mmCIF file of N, CA and C in Angstrom:
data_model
loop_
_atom_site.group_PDB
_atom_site.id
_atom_site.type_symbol
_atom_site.label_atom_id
_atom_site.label_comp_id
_atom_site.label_asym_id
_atom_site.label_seq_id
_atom_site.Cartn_x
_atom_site.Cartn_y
_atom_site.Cartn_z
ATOM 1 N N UNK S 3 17.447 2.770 21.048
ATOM 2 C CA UNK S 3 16.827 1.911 20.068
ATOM 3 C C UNK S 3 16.438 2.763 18.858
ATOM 4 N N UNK S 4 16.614 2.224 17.805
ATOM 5 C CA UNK S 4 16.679 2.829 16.499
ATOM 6 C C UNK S 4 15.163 2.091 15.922
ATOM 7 N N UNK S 5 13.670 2.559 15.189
ATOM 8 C CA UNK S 5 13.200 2.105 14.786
ATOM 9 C C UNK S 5 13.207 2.727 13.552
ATOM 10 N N UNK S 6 13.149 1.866 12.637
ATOM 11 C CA UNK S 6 12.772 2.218 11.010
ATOM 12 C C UNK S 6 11.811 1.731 10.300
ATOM 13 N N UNK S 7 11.002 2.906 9.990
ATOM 14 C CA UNK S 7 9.678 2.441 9.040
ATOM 15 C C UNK S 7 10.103 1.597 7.563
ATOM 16 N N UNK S 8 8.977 1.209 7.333
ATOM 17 C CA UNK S 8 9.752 0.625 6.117
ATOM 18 C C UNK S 8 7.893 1.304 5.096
ATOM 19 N N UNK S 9 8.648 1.663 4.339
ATOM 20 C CA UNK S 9 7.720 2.227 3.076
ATOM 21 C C UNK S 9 7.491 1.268 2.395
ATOM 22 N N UNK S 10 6.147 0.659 1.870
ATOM 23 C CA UNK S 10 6.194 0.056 0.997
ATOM 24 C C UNK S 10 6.266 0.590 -0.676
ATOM 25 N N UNK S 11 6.492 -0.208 -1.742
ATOM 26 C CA UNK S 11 6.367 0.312 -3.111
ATOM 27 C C UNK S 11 5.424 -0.322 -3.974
ATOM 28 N N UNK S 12 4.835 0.058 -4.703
ATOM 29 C CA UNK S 12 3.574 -0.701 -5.373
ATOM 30 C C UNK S 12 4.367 -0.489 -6.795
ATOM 31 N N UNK S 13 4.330 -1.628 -7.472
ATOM 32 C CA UNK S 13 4.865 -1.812 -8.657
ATOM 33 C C UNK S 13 3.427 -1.907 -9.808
ATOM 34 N N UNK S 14 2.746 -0.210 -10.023
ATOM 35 C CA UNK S 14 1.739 0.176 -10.751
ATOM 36 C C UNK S 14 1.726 -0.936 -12.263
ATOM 37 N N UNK S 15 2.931 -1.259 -12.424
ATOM 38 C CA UNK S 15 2.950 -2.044 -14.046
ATOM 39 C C UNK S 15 2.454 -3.621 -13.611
ATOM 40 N N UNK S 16 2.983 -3.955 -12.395
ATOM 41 C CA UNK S 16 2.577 -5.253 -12.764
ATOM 42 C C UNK S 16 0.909 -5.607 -11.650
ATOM 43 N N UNK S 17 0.487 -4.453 -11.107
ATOM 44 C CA UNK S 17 -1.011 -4.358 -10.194
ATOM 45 C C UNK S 17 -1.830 -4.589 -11.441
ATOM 46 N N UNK S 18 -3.117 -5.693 -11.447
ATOM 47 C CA UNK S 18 -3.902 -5.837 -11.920
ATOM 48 C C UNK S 18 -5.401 -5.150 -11.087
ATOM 49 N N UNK S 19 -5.416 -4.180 -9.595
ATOM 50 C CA UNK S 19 -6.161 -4.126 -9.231
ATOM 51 C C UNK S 19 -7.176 -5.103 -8.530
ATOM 52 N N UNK S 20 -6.878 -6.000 -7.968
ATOM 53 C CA UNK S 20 -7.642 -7.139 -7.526
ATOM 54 C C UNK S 20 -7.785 -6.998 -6.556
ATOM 55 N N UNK S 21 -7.445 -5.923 -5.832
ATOM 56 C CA UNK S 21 -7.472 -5.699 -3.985
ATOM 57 C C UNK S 21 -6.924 -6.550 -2.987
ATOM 58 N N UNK S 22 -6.343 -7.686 -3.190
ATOM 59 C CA UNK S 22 -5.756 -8.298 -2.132
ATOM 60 C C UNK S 22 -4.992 -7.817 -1.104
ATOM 61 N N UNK S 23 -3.862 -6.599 -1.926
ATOM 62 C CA UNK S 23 -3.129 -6.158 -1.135
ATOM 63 C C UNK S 23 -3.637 -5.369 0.274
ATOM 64 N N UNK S 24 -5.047 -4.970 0.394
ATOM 65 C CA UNK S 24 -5.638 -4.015 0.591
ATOM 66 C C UNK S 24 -6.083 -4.475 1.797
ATOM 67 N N UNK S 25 -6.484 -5.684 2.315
ATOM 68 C CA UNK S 25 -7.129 -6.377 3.893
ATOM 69 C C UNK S 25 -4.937 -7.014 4.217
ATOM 70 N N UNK S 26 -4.444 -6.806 3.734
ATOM 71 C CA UNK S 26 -3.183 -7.307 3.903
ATOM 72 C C UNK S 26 -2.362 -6.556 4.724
ATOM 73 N N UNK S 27 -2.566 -4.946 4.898
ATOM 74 C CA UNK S 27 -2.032 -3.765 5.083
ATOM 75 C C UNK S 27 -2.928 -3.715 6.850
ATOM 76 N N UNK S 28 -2.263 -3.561 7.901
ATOM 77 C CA UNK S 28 -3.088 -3.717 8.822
ATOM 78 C C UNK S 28 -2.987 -2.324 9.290
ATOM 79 N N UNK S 29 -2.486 -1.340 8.622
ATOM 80 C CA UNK S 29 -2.814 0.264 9.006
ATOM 81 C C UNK S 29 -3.857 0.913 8.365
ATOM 82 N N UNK S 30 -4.070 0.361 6.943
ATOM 83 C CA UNK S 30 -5.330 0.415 6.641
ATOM 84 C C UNK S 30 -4.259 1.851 4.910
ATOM 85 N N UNK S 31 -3.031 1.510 4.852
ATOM 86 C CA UNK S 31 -2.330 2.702 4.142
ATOM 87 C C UNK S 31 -2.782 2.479 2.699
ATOM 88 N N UNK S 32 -3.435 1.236 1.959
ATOM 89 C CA UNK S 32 -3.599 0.944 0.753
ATOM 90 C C UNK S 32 -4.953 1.214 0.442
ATOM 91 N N UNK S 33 -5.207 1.724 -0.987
ATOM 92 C CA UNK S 33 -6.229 2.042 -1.173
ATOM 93 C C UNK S 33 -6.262 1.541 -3.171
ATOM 94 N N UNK S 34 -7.139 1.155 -3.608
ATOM 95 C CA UNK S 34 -8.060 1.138 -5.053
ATOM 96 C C UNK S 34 -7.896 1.953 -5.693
ATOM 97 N N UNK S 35 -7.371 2.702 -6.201
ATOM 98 C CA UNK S 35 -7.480 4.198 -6.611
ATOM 99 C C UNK S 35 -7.620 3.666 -8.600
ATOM 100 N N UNK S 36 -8.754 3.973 -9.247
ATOM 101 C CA UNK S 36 -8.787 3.995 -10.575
ATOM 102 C C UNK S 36 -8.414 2.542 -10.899
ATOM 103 N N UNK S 37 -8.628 1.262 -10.395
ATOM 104 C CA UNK S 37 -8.291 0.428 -10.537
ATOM 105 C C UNK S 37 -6.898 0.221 -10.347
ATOM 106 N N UNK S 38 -6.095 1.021 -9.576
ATOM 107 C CA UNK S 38 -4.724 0.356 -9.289
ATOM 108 C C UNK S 38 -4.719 0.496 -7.916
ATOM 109 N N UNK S 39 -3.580 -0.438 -7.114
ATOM 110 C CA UNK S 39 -3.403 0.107 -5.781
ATOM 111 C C UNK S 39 -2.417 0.963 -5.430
ATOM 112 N N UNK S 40 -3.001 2.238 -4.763
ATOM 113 C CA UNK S 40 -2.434 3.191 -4.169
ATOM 114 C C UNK S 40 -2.130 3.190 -2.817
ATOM 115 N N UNK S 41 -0.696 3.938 -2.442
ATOM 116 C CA UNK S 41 -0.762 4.282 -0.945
ATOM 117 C C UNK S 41 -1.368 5.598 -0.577
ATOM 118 N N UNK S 42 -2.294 5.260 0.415
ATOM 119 C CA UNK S 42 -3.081 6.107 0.961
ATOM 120 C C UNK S 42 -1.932 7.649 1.362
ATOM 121 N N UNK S 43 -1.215 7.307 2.174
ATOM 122 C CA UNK S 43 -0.401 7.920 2.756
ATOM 123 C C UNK S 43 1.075 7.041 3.635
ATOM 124 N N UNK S 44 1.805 7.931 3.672
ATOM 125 C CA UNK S 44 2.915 7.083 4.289
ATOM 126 C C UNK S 44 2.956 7.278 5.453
ATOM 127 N N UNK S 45 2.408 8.444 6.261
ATOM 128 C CA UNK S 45 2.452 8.325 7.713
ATOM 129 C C UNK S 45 1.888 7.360 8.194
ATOM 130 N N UNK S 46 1.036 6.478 7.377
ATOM 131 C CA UNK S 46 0.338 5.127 8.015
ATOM 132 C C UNK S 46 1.362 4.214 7.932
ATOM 133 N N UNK S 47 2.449 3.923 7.435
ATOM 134 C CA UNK S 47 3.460 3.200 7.433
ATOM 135 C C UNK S 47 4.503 2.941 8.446
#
């Protein structure tokens, strides 16, 4: 069996910062950073 992570991509131009994405992520990989959303890290992915 072959598993593949899948990375997500945050498209910084069109994030208004509103945090939704952020309780959406159930590894906990998204984070607020300066008003945009960042990935924490990808090993959480």
């Amino acid at each position: 069996m072959i598993i593949k992570r899948k990375i997500i991509q945050i498209e910084e131009d069109k994030c208004d910062g509103c945090g939704q994405c952020v309780p959406s992520c159930a590894e906990g990989a998204i984070q607020i950073v300066d008003g945009k959303a960042r990935l924490a890290a990808e090993k959480y992915c």
